[in-house]
Short mmCIF file of C-alpha atoms in Angstrom, two decimals:
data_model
loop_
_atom_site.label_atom_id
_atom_site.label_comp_id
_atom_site.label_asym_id
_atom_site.label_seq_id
_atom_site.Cartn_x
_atom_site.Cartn_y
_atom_site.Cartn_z
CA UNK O 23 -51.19 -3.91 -78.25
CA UNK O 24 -51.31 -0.60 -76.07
CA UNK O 25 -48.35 2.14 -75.34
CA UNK O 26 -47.72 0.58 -72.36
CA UNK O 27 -46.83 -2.47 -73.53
CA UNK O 28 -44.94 -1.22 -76.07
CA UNK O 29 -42.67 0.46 -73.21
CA UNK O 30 -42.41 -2.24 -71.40
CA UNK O 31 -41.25 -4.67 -73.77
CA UNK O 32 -38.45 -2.10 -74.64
CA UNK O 33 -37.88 -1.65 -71.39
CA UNK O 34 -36.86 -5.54 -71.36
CA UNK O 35 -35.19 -5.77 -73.78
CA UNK O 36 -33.27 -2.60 -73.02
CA UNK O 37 -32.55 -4.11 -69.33
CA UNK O 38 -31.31 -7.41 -71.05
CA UNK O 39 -29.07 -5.29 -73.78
CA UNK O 40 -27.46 -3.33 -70.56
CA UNK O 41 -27.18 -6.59 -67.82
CA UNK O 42 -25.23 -8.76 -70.79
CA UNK O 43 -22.38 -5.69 -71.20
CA UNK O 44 -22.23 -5.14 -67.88
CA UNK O 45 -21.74 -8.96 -67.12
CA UNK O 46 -19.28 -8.59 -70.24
CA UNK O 47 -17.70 -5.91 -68.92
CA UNK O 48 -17.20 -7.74 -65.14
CA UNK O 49 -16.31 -11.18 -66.68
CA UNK O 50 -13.38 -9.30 -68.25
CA UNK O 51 -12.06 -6.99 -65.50
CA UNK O 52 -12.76 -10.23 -63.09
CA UNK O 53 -10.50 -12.50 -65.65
CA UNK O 54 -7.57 -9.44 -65.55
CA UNK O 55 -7.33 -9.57 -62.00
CA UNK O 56 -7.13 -13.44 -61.79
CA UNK O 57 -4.81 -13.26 -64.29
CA UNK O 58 -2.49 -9.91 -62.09
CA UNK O 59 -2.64 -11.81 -59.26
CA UNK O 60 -1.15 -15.07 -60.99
CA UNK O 61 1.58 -13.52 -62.51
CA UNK O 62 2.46 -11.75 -59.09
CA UNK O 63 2.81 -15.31 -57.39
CA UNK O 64 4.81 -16.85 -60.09
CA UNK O 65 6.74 -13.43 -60.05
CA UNK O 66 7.41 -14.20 -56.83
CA UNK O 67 8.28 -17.66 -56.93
CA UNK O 68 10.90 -16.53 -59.76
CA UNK O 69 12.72 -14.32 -57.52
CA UNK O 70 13.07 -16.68 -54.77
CA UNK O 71 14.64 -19.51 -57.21
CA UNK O 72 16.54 -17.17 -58.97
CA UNK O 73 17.82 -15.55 -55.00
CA UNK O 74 18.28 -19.11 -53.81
CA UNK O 75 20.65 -19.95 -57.34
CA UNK O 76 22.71 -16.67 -56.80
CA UNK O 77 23.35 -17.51 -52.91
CA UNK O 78 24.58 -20.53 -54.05
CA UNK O 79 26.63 -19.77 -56.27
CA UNK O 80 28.10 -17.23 -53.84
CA UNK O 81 28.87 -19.26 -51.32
CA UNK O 82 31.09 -21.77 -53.52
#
C-alpha cells in the first residue's frame, strides 16, 4: 500500500466522521424547530379557547 492511499483512505473516513455530526447536528436543530413551531400553534390555540371562555363568561 502507497502514501497515497494511505491519505485517501483517511481522507474517507475523515469525510464520513464529519458528514454523520453534521447530519447529527441538522437532525437535531431540524427536530427543535418542528418542535418551536408546534408549541407556537397549540400556544395559540390555548389563547383563543381560553379568550373565547373569558368572553363568555363576561357576557353572562
Amino acid at each position: 500500500m502507497n502514501k497515497g492511499t494511505v491519505w485517501t483512505i483517511l481522507a474517507v473516513v475523515a469525510a464520513i466522521a464529519i458528514a454523520w455530526i453534521l447530519v447529527e447536528l441538522l437532525a437535531g436543530l431540524l427536530v427543535f424547530i418542528v418542535k418551536v413551531l408546534l408549541v407556537a400553534v397549540v400556544a395559540v390555540i390555548v389563547y383563543f379557547v381560553i379568550r373565547a371562555v373569558f368572553a363568555r363568561s363576561a357576557r353572562e
